[in-house]
mmCIF file of C-alpha atoms and ligand atoms in Angstrom:
data_model
loop_
_atom_site.group_PDB
_atom_site.id
_atom_site.type_symbol
_atom_site.label_atom_id
_atom_site.label_comp_id
_atom_site.label_asym_id
_atom_site.label_seq_id
_atom_site.Cartn_x
_atom_site.Cartn_y
_atom_site.Cartn_z
ATOM 1 C CA UNK A 1 91.456 120.409 113.027
ATOM 2 C CA UNK A 2 89.747 118.761 116.031
ATOM 3 C CA UNK A 3 91.144 115.296 116.852
ATOM 4 C CA UNK A 4 88.833 112.370 116.092
ATOM 5 C CA UNK A 5 87.518 110.987 119.395
ATOM 6 C CA UNK A 6 87.828 107.204 119.368
ATOM 7 C CA UNK A 7 86.527 104.394 121.544
ATOM 8 C CA UNK A 8 88.366 101.081 121.337
ATOM 9 C CA UNK A 9 85.933 98.172 121.649
ATOM 10 C CA UNK A 10 87.849 95.108 122.851
ATOM 11 C CA UNK A 11 91.100 95.435 124.784
ATOM 12 C CA UNK A 12 92.993 92.290 123.690
ATOM 13 C CA UNK A 13 95.867 91.652 121.281
ATOM 14 C CA UNK A 14 94.731 93.667 118.245
ATOM 15 C CA UNK A 15 93.438 96.453 120.495
ATOM 16 C CA UNK A 16 96.921 97.124 121.822
ATOM 17 C CA UNK A 17 98.313 97.575 118.322
ATOM 18 C CA UNK A 18 95.664 100.188 117.470
ATOM 19 C CA UNK A 19 95.963 101.844 120.895
ATOM 20 C CA UNK A 20 99.693 102.247 120.256
ATOM 21 C CA UNK A 21 99.060 103.820 116.821
ATOM 22 C CA UNK A 22 96.493 106.246 118.257
ATOM 23 C CA UNK A 23 98.366 107.274 121.391
ATOM 24 C CA UNK A 24 101.961 107.271 120.092
ATOM 25 C CA UNK A 25 101.860 108.028 116.385
ATOM 26 C CA UNK A 26 98.671 109.756 115.234
ATOM 27 C CA UNK A 27 97.814 113.134 116.758
ATOM 28 C CA UNK A 28 94.761 113.331 114.452
ATOM 29 C CA UNK A 29 93.105 110.723 116.703
ATOM 30 C CA UNK A 30 92.428 110.718 120.431
ATOM 31 C CA UNK A 31 91.768 107.462 122.250
ATOM 32 C CA UNK A 32 89.169 108.586 124.808
ATOM 33 C CA UNK A 33 87.570 105.320 125.965
ATOM 34 C CA UNK A 34 88.066 101.555 126.037
ATOM 35 C CA UNK A 35 85.401 98.855 126.351
ATOM 36 C CA UNK A 36 85.922 95.248 127.428
ATOM 37 C CA UNK A 37 83.744 93.012 129.623
ATOM 38 C CA UNK A 38 86.860 91.251 130.911
ATOM 39 C CA UNK A 39 87.840 93.527 133.802
ATOM 40 C CA UNK A 40 91.509 92.523 134.048
ATOM 41 C CA UNK A 41 92.159 92.924 130.319
ATOM 42 C CA UNK A 42 90.353 96.280 130.340
ATOM 43 C CA UNK A 43 92.404 97.561 133.235
ATOM 44 C CA UNK A 44 95.731 96.347 131.849
ATOM 45 C CA UNK A 45 95.226 97.878 128.394
ATOM 46 C CA UNK A 46 93.668 101.120 129.672
ATOM 47 C CA UNK A 47 96.515 101.540 132.189
ATOM 48 C CA UNK A 48 99.151 100.824 129.544
ATOM 49 C CA UNK A 49 97.816 103.540 127.232
ATOM 50 C CA UNK A 50 96.647 106.001 129.925
ATOM 51 C CA UNK A 51 92.946 105.895 129.027
ATOM 52 C CA UNK A 52 90.654 107.015 131.891
ATOM 53 C CA UNK A 53 87.204 106.185 130.516
ATOM 54 C CA UNK A 54 86.615 102.413 130.857
ATOM 55 C CA UNK A 55 83.403 100.497 130.264
ATOM 56 C CA UNK A 56 82.156 96.905 130.197
ATOM 57 C CA UNK A 57 79.835 97.501 127.208
ATOM 58 C CA UNK A 58 79.762 99.673 124.095
ATOM 59 C CA UNK A 59 76.294 100.944 125.067
ATOM 60 C CA UNK A 60 77.688 102.378 128.335
ATOM 61 C CA UNK A 61 80.506 104.111 126.458
ATOM 62 C CA UNK A 62 78.036 105.603 123.959
ATOM 63 C CA UNK A 63 75.922 106.901 126.873
ATOM 64 C CA UNK A 64 78.802 108.518 128.743
ATOM 65 C CA UNK A 65 81.430 109.739 126.275
ATOM 66 C CA UNK A 66 81.336 112.025 123.263
ATOM 67 C CA UNK A 67 82.691 109.947 120.374
ATOM 68 C CA UNK A 68 83.288 110.304 116.638
ATOM 69 C CA UNK A 69 84.312 106.721 115.879
ATOM 70 C CA UNK A 70 84.859 103.230 117.228
ATOM 71 C CA UNK A 71 87.659 100.755 116.556
ATOM 72 C CA UNK A 72 86.243 97.248 116.962
ATOM 73 C CA UNK A 73 88.829 94.643 117.979
ATOM 74 C CA UNK A 74 86.671 91.906 119.479
ATOM 75 C CA UNK A 75 86.201 88.230 118.522
ATOM 76 C CA UNK A 76 84.550 87.700 115.135
ATOM 77 C CA UNK A 77 81.225 86.441 116.512
ATOM 78 C CA UNK A 78 80.640 89.834 118.201
ATOM 79 C CA UNK A 79 81.433 92.048 115.175
ATOM 80 C CA UNK A 80 77.970 92.349 113.640
ATOM 81 C CA UNK A 81 76.114 93.381 116.815
ATOM 82 C CA UNK A 82 78.805 95.876 117.842
ATOM 83 C CA UNK A 83 79.163 97.429 114.372
ATOM 84 C CA UNK A 84 75.392 97.788 114.010
ATOM 85 C CA UNK A 85 75.140 99.423 117.466
ATOM 86 C CA UNK A 86 77.944 101.858 116.616
ATOM 87 C CA UNK A 87 76.436 102.717 113.222
ATOM 88 C CA UNK A 88 72.989 103.349 114.729
ATOM 89 C CA UNK A 89 74.661 105.747 117.174
ATOM 90 C CA UNK A 90 76.183 107.583 114.179
ATOM 91 C CA UNK A 91 79.805 106.583 114.865
ATOM 92 C CA UNK A 92 82.297 105.843 112.102
ATOM 93 C CA UNK A 93 83.630 102.293 112.290
ATOM 94 C CA UNK A 94 87.045 100.757 111.930
ATOM 95 C CA UNK A 95 86.276 97.024 112.038
ATOM 96 C CA UNK A 96 88.928 94.373 112.434
ATOM 97 C CA UNK A 97 88.897 91.476 109.993
ATOM 98 C CA UNK A 98 87.103 89.125 109.470
ATOM 99 C CA UNK A 99 84.132 91.411 108.830
ATOM 100 C CA UNK A 100 81.696 88.911 110.405
ATOM 101 C CA UNK A 101 80.816 85.220 110.578
ATOM 102 C CA UNK A 102 78.171 85.151 107.818
ATOM 103 C CA UNK A 103 77.255 87.064 104.672
ATOM 104 C CA UNK A 104 73.917 88.006 106.270
ATOM 105 C CA UNK A 105 75.852 89.715 109.070
ATOM 106 C CA UNK A 106 78.131 91.455 106.537
ATOM 107 C CA UNK A 107 75.087 92.761 104.693
ATOM 108 C CA UNK A 108 73.449 94.008 107.903
ATOM 109 C CA UNK A 109 76.611 95.910 108.881
ATOM 110 C CA UNK A 110 76.958 97.476 105.426
ATOM 111 C CA UNK A 111 73.271 98.404 105.261
ATOM 112 C CA UNK A 112 73.102 100.039 108.707
ATOM 113 C CA UNK A 113 76.384 101.902 108.122
ATOM 114 C CA UNK A 114 75.044 103.284 104.833
ATOM 115 C CA UNK A 115 71.653 104.208 106.355
ATOM 116 C CA UNK A 116 73.399 106.134 109.132
ATOM 117 C CA UNK A 117 75.981 107.766 106.822
ATOM 118 C CA UNK A 118 78.995 106.451 108.727
ATOM 119 C CA UNK A 119 82.213 105.176 107.183
ATOM 120 C CA UNK A 120 83.238 101.544 107.560
ATOM 121 C CA UNK A 121 86.883 100.592 107.125
ATOM 122 C CA UNK A 122 88.053 96.966 107.350
ATOM 123 C CA UNK A 123 91.308 96.106 109.129
ATOM 124 C CA UNK A 124 93.173 94.880 106.047
ATOM 125 C CA UNK A 125 96.468 96.523 107.009
ATOM 126 C CA UNK A 126 98.484 94.774 104.276
ATOM 127 C CA UNK A 127 96.963 97.226 101.805
ATOM 128 C CA UNK A 128 98.796 99.966 103.732
ATOM 129 C CA UNK A 129 102.084 98.104 104.229
ATOM 130 C CA UNK A 130 104.849 99.865 102.252
ATOM 131 C CA UNK A 131 105.899 96.643 100.450
ATOM 132 C CA UNK A 132 102.385 95.478 99.553
ATOM 133 C CA UNK A 133 101.195 98.920 98.471
ATOM 134 C CA UNK A 134 104.310 99.453 96.316
ATOM 135 C CA UNK A 135 103.749 96.021 94.744
ATOM 136 C CA UNK A 136 100.130 96.897 93.949
ATOM 137 C CA UNK A 137 101.170 100.162 92.281
ATOM 138 C CA UNK A 138 103.845 98.375 90.235
ATOM 139 C CA UNK A 139 101.364 95.740 89.066
ATOM 140 C CA UNK A 140 98.971 98.533 88.102
ATOM 141 C CA UNK A 141 101.808 100.216 86.179
ATOM 142 C CA UNK A 142 102.233 96.988 84.170
ATOM 143 C CA UNK A 143 105.746 96.038 85.311
ATOM 144 C CA UNK A 144 105.065 92.282 85.339
ATOM 145 C CA UNK A 145 102.261 92.428 82.790
ATOM 146 C CA UNK A 146 98.892 90.806 83.397
ATOM 147 C CA UNK A 147 99.073 88.783 86.670
ATOM 148 C CA UNK A 148 98.502 85.094 85.887
ATOM 149 C CA UNK A 149 99.182 83.241 89.141
ATOM 150 C CA UNK A 150 99.506 84.209 92.815
ATOM 151 C CA UNK A 151 100.848 82.276 95.807
ATOM 152 C CA UNK A 152 100.184 83.782 99.221
ATOM 153 C CA UNK A 153 101.158 82.449 102.611
ATOM 154 C CA UNK A 154 100.566 83.427 106.198
ATOM 155 C CA UNK A 155 102.165 81.292 108.888
ATOM 156 C CA UNK A 156 101.697 82.628 112.412
ATOM 157 C CA UNK A 157 103.320 81.593 115.709
ATOM 158 C CA UNK A 158 101.340 80.588 118.806
ATOM 159 C CA UNK A 159 97.989 78.855 119.194
ATOM 160 C CA UNK A 160 95.145 81.236 118.376
ATOM 161 C CA UNK A 161 92.857 82.188 121.333
ATOM 162 C CA UNK A 162 90.151 79.529 122.067
ATOM 163 C CA UNK A 163 87.355 81.453 120.272
ATOM 164 C CA UNK A 164 89.548 81.604 117.134
ATOM 165 C CA UNK A 165 90.002 77.809 117.003
ATOM 166 C CA UNK A 166 86.296 77.103 116.671
ATOM 167 C CA UNK A 167 84.457 77.309 113.331
ATOM 168 C CA UNK A 168 81.308 78.432 115.176
ATOM 169 C CA UNK A 169 82.904 81.551 116.709
ATOM 170 C CA UNK A 170 85.567 82.446 114.136
ATOM 171 C CA UNK A 171 85.288 80.290 110.970
ATOM 172 C CA UNK A 172 88.732 78.887 111.896
ATOM 173 C CA UNK A 173 92.241 79.769 110.740
ATOM 174 C CA UNK A 174 91.268 80.380 107.102
ATOM 175 C CA UNK A 175 89.360 83.385 108.495
ATOM 176 C CA UNK A 176 91.392 84.315 111.543
ATOM 177 C CA UNK A 177 94.851 83.970 109.995
ATOM 178 C CA UNK A 178 94.207 84.093 106.239
ATOM 179 C CA UNK A 179 91.584 86.829 105.820
ATOM 180 C CA UNK A 180 94.545 88.984 104.791
ATOM 181 C CA UNK A 181 95.576 86.504 102.081
ATOM 182 C CA UNK A 182 92.007 86.327 100.741
ATOM 183 C CA UNK A 183 91.850 90.105 100.541
ATOM 184 C CA UNK A 184 95.327 90.518 99.074
ATOM 185 C CA UNK A 185 95.064 87.925 96.330
ATOM 186 C CA UNK A 186 91.783 89.455 95.124
ATOM 187 C CA UNK A 187 93.236 92.985 95.318
ATOM 188 C CA UNK A 188 96.563 92.159 93.652
ATOM 189 C CA UNK A 189 95.088 89.917 90.917
ATOM 190 C CA UNK A 190 92.272 92.380 90.164
ATOM 191 C CA UNK A 191 89.691 89.588 89.999
ATOM 192 C CA UNK A 192 87.203 87.958 92.354
ATOM 193 C CA UNK A 193 87.623 84.300 93.327
ATOM 194 C CA UNK A 194 85.294 81.965 91.416
ATOM 195 C CA UNK A 195 86.069 78.492 92.825
ATOM 196 C CA UNK A 196 88.138 77.163 95.733
ATOM 197 C CA UNK A 197 89.378 73.778 96.867
ATOM 198 C CA UNK A 198 90.747 73.449 100.417
ATOM 199 C CA UNK A 199 92.649 70.676 102.180
ATOM 200 C CA UNK A 200 93.195 71.101 105.929
ATOM 201 C CA UNK A 201 95.068 69.055 108.548
ATOM 202 C CA UNK A 202 95.297 69.012 112.322
ATOM 203 C CA UNK A 203 98.973 68.164 112.794
ATOM 204 C CA UNK A 204 99.768 69.848 116.120
ATOM 205 C CA UNK A 205 96.436 70.356 117.911
ATOM 206 C CA UNK A 206 96.223 67.160 119.949
ATOM 207 C CA UNK A 207 99.812 67.477 121.203
ATOM 208 C CA UNK A 208 98.863 70.986 122.387
ATOM 209 C CA UNK A 209 95.626 70.001 124.083
ATOM 210 C CA UNK A 210 93.179 71.300 121.456
ATOM 211 C CA UNK A 211 90.013 69.186 121.320
ATOM 212 C CA UNK A 212 87.800 71.610 119.357
ATOM 213 C CA UNK A 213 85.756 69.919 116.621
ATOM 214 C CA UNK A 214 87.044 70.631 113.076
ATOM 215 C CA UNK A 215 90.178 72.364 114.417
ATOM 216 C CA UNK A 216 92.959 72.519 111.834
ATOM 217 C CA UNK A 217 96.380 74.123 111.997
ATOM 218 C CA UNK A 218 97.558 73.588 108.410
ATOM 219 C CA UNK A 219 95.644 74.398 105.233
ATOM 220 C CA UNK A 220 96.289 74.707 101.513
ATOM 221 C CA UNK A 221 93.699 76.267 99.231
ATOM 222 C CA UNK A 222 93.668 76.359 95.445
ATOM 223 C CA UNK A 223 91.783 79.263 93.894
ATOM 224 C CA UNK A 224 90.456 79.893 90.407
ATOM 225 C CA UNK A 225 89.603 83.560 89.748
ATOM 226 C CA UNK A 226 86.718 84.863 87.647
ATOM 227 C CA UNK A 227 89.171 86.026 84.967
ATOM 228 C CA UNK A 228 90.602 82.478 84.616
ATOM 229 C CA UNK A 229 93.849 83.088 86.549
ATOM 230 C CA UNK A 230 94.995 80.881 89.440
ATOM 231 C CA UNK A 231 96.162 81.211 93.022
ATOM 232 C CA UNK A 232 96.885 79.418 96.232
ATOM 233 C CA UNK A 233 96.935 80.185 99.933
ATOM 234 C CA UNK A 234 99.071 78.440 102.532
ATOM 235 C CA UNK A 235 98.071 78.598 106.198
ATOM 236 C CA UNK A 236 99.930 77.452 109.298
ATOM 237 C CA UNK A 237 99.058 78.396 112.862
ATOM 238 C CA UNK A 238 100.724 77.637 115.185
ATOM 239 C CA UNK A 239 103.888 77.914 113.105
ATOM 240 C CA UNK A 240 106.940 77.287 115.258
ATOM 241 C CA UNK A 241 109.615 79.090 113.261
ATOM 242 C CA UNK A 242 108.204 82.653 113.526
ATOM 243 C CA UNK A 243 105.818 84.957 111.664
ATOM 244 C CA UNK A 244 105.923 84.578 107.907
ATOM 245 C CA UNK A 245 103.795 86.469 105.356
ATOM 246 C CA UNK A 246 104.897 86.422 101.714
ATOM 247 C CA UNK A 247 103.338 86.633 98.277
ATOM 248 C CA UNK A 248 104.632 85.691 94.832
ATOM 249 C CA UNK A 249 102.874 86.856 91.674
ATOM 250 C CA UNK A 250 103.768 85.599 88.239
ATOM 251 C CA UNK A 251 102.713 87.839 85.390
ATOM 252 C CA UNK A 252 102.934 87.711 81.599
ATOM 253 C CA UNK A 253 106.227 89.637 81.701
ATOM 254 C CA UNK A 254 107.838 88.655 85.003
ATOM 255 C CA UNK A 255 107.658 87.648 88.630
ATOM 256 C CA UNK A 256 107.162 89.757 91.743
ATOM 257 C CA UNK A 257 107.903 88.680 95.293
ATOM 258 C CA UNK A 258 106.515 90.595 98.261
ATOM 259 C CA UNK A 259 107.995 90.186 101.729
ATOM 260 C CA UNK A 260 110.844 88.052 102.972
ATOM 261 C CA UNK A 261 111.710 85.679 105.792
ATOM 262 C CA UNK A 262 114.422 87.990 107.108
ATOM 263 C CA UNK A 263 113.099 90.144 109.977
ATOM 264 C CA UNK A 264 116.158 92.361 110.404
ATOM 265 C CA UNK A 265 118.830 93.757 108.137
ATOM 266 C CA UNK A 266 121.419 92.355 110.551
ATOM 267 C CA UNK A 267 123.427 89.253 109.704
ATOM 268 C CA UNK A 268 125.745 87.623 112.249
ATOM 269 C CA UNK A 269 128.366 84.925 111.750
ATOM 270 C CA UNK A 270 130.138 83.381 114.743
ATOM 271 C CA UNK A 271 130.718 79.875 113.510
ATOM 272 C CA UNK A 272 131.626 78.865 109.970
ATOM 273 C CA UNK A 273 129.878 75.494 110.363
ATOM 274 C CA UNK A 274 126.527 77.141 111.146
ATOM 275 C CA UNK A 275 126.954 80.002 108.690
ATOM 276 C CA UNK A 276 125.063 83.281 108.657
ATOM 277 C CA UNK A 277 122.362 83.987 111.226
ATOM 278 C CA UNK A 278 119.664 86.609 110.734
ATOM 279 C CA UNK A 279 116.440 86.865 112.806
ATOM 280 C CA UNK A 280 113.027 86.165 111.307
ATOM 281 C CA UNK A 281 109.980 88.301 112.209
ATOM 282 C CA UNK A 282 108.689 87.171 115.602
ATOM 283 C CA UNK A 283 105.115 88.519 115.425
ATOM 284 C CA UNK A 284 102.481 90.148 113.211
ATOM 285 C CA UNK A 285 102.658 93.536 115.033
ATOM 286 C CA UNK A 286 106.380 93.572 114.228
ATOM 287 C CA UNK A 287 106.043 92.552 110.546
ATOM 288 C CA UNK A 288 103.194 94.938 109.768
ATOM 289 C CA UNK A 289 104.107 97.787 112.155
ATOM 290 C CA UNK A 290 103.804 100.412 109.410
ATOM 291 C CA UNK A 291 100.688 98.864 107.923
ATOM 292 C CA UNK A 292 98.830 99.213 111.251
ATOM 293 C CA UNK A 293 99.834 102.855 111.675
ATOM 294 C CA UNK A 294 99.069 103.768 108.067
ATOM 295 C CA UNK A 295 95.646 102.048 108.013
ATOM 296 C CA UNK A 296 94.580 104.015 111.121
ATOM 297 C CA UNK A 297 95.989 107.228 109.636
ATOM 298 C CA UNK A 298 93.867 106.512 106.540
ATOM 299 C CA UNK A 299 90.733 106.017 108.687
ATOM 300 C CA UNK A 300 91.265 109.304 110.565
ATOM 301 C CA UNK A 301 91.960 111.131 107.295
ATOM 302 C CA UNK A 302 88.802 109.673 105.744
ATOM 303 C CA UNK A 303 86.706 111.068 108.616
ATOM 304 C CA UNK A 304 88.449 114.446 108.633
ATOM 305 C CA UNK A 305 88.123 114.930 104.888
ATOM 306 C CA UNK A 306 84.735 113.225 104.530
ATOM 307 C CA UNK A 307 86.191 110.816 101.937
ATOM 308 C CA UNK A 308 85.167 107.127 101.997
ATOM 309 C CA UNK A 309 88.000 104.802 103.122
ATOM 310 C CA UNK A 310 89.536 102.776 100.298
ATOM 311 C CA UNK A 311 88.924 99.370 101.902
ATOM 312 C CA UNK A 312 85.383 98.695 103.036
ATOM 313 C CA UNK A 313 82.328 96.469 103.217
ATOM 314 C CA UNK A 314 82.605 94.908 99.766
ATOM 315 C CA UNK A 315 86.205 93.837 100.426
ATOM 316 C CA UNK A 316 85.243 92.435 103.825
ATOM 317 C CA UNK A 317 82.296 90.554 102.325
ATOM 318 C CA UNK A 318 84.429 88.921 99.602
ATOM 319 C CA UNK A 319 86.927 87.686 102.180
ATOM 320 C CA UNK A 320 84.129 86.197 104.308
ATOM 321 C CA UNK A 321 82.541 84.564 101.248
ATOM 322 C CA UNK A 322 85.906 83.047 100.285
ATOM 323 C CA UNK A 323 86.364 81.603 103.779
ATOM 324 C CA UNK A 324 82.836 80.140 103.765
ATOM 325 C CA UNK A 325 83.440 78.504 100.381
ATOM 326 C CA UNK A 326 86.823 77.095 101.482
ATOM 327 C CA UNK A 327 85.301 75.793 104.733
ATOM 328 C CA UNK A 328 82.511 74.063 102.823
ATOM 329 C CA UNK A 329 85.182 72.685 100.482
ATOM 330 C CA UNK A 330 87.150 70.873 103.200
ATOM 331 C CA UNK A 331 84.018 69.763 105.076
ATOM 332 C CA UNK A 332 82.460 68.292 101.915
ATOM 333 C CA UNK A 333 85.795 67.270 100.335
ATOM 334 C CA UNK A 334 85.134 68.929 96.974
ATOM 335 C CA UNK A 335 85.804 72.165 95.054
ATOM 336 C CA UNK A 336 83.182 74.826 95.853
ATOM 337 C CA UNK A 337 82.031 77.707 93.662
ATOM 338 C CA UNK A 338 81.742 81.086 95.367
ATOM 339 C CA UNK A 339 78.292 81.332 93.815
ATOM 340 C CA UNK A 340 77.193 78.424 96.052
ATOM 341 C CA UNK A 341 77.770 80.426 99.232
ATOM 342 C CA UNK A 342 76.863 83.835 97.798
ATOM 343 C CA UNK A 343 73.507 82.765 96.337
HETATM 344 N N1 LIG B 401 94.612 92.822 111.510
HETATM 345 C C1 LIG B 401 95.321 91.925 112.151
HETATM 346 O O1 LIG B 401 96.452 91.627 111.775
HETATM 347 C C2 LIG B 401 94.758 91.257 113.370
HETATM 348 C C3 LIG B 401 95.603 90.614 114.270
HETATM 349 C C4 LIG B 401 95.034 89.979 115.391
HETATM 350 C C5 LIG B 401 93.672 89.988 115.581
HETATM 351 N N2 LIG B 401 92.884 90.621 114.657
HETATM 352 C C6 LIG B 401 91.417 90.624 114.790
HETATM 353 O O2 LIG B 401 91.064 91.402 115.939
HETATM 354 C C7 LIG B 401 89.924 90.834 116.570
HETATM 355 C C8 LIG B 401 90.284 90.490 118.012
HETATM 356 O O3 LIG B 401 91.344 89.566 118.019
HETATM 357 P P1 LIG B 401 92.371 89.505 119.246
HETATM 358 O O4 LIG B 401 93.437 88.592 118.834
HETATM 359 O O5 LIG B 401 92.719 90.873 119.699
HETATM 360 O O6 LIG B 401 91.452 88.778 120.336
HETATM 361 P P2 LIG B 401 91.636 88.735 121.898
HETATM 362 O O7 LIG B 401 90.924 87.514 122.345
HETATM 363 O O8 LIG B 401 93.077 88.934 122.276
HETATM 364 O O9 LIG B 401 90.869 90.046 122.417
HETATM 365 C C9 LIG B 401 89.506 90.232 122.213
HETATM 366 C C10 LIG B 401 88.980 91.047 123.389
HETATM 367 O O10 LIG B 401 87.621 91.415 123.104
HETATM 368 C C11 LIG B 401 86.903 91.361 124.331
HETATM 369 N N3 LIG B 401 85.466 91.300 124.051
HETATM 370 C C12 LIG B 401 84.701 90.203 123.794
HETATM 371 N N4 LIG B 401 83.425 90.565 123.577
HETATM 372 C C13 LIG B 401 83.374 91.920 123.693
HETATM 373 C C14 LIG B 401 82.337 92.870 123.580
HETATM 374 N N5 LIG B 401 81.098 92.512 123.271
HETATM 375 N N6 LIG B 401 82.648 94.177 123.778
HETATM 376 C C15 LIG B 401 83.905 94.547 124.063
HETATM 377 N N7 LIG B 401 84.941 93.685 124.197
HETATM 378 C C16 LIG B 401 84.672 92.380 124.000
HETATM 379 C C17 LIG B 401 87.462 90.143 125.043
HETATM 380 O O11 LIG B 401 87.200 90.202 126.444
HETATM 381 C C18 LIG B 401 88.957 90.273 124.712
HETATM 382 O O12 LIG B 401 89.668 91.008 125.705
HETATM 383 C C19 LIG B 401 89.534 89.619 115.722
HETATM 384 O O13 LIG B 401 88.584 90.012 114.775
HETATM 385 C C20 LIG B 401 90.840 89.252 115.046
HETATM 386 O O14 LIG B 401 90.660 88.562 113.836
HETATM 387 C C21 LIG B 401 93.399 91.257 113.582
#
């Protein structure tokens, strides 16, 4: 079968993860071009992965290279325009989360993709992580009975890039860091969120020179689902102890925990007063290494077999709607129904 010819749009942090999957792990895909208006970033990433065709805009790449698909790894505020351009050119789209800034943008992306008969897969790699996907299958098989309550956390190290600190360009950490939690709790609980209440705090920003309006680095959200069950999401970024992503689900018959703090199966003891030492995950590419490879494998397989990817526009739209409701909740200091932002 002919390899799927891919253009990576955006050459930053997420781009490198997908470039590594495509060039080192997945012969079904061929990374043939990279686009980034920032010349130094473009050169560094293209050099690292040996990609010759380099462009400052997606339009130039579409004009000069034969492509089957694009992988969009740019800041959130650029997603809608780039995805619509790619869809109009008839290219399948792998789109990093969050799908877009607004529901209007989500709808435009979904509509143009459907009109042009191209697939759209969202970058929710947790659905392809071996632990998360096994947990989903075991919930479906009824091992813990009907899920009643979910607690999901993502705590990430390092200040997010400037565009990701600003509500206007990213919708803030609840989108940038916790889109995965929003998607996972809805997927694992088998119900859409109905109402959310968010508290946020800026506990580290000023000490680290962040002056962006409405910046927050800690958040807790309480969620009520349409089926009456409950959940919460915990968000910290920057988190100084490492990368931490875990979920606990309590069902009618039992409890399920997904993920752990321990980043290696190596335990060291050199001092009985300090006890056992085992490293935590340092970064998201390390924690979800298999999820990133398997989600891209799924995208290539979807194109090759002409089968729609299993995570798409509707999932992306629900995550964006949840973020918009939670953002309105902390700005207006009240619980917000999803129907208020989806109307
Ligand atoms: N799935 C995940 O776990 C995960 C992890 C990190 C980031 N992301 C997502 O990936 C996206 C990018 O995040 P990042 O951390 O890599 O950001 P980044 O700032 O490191 O990189 C973004 C790059 O996009 C480039 N860019 C901006 N506008 C562009 C345009 N119009 N065309 C082409 N390139 C353009 C920038 O110059 C920059 O090099 C975001 O949507 C983010 O939420 C997902």
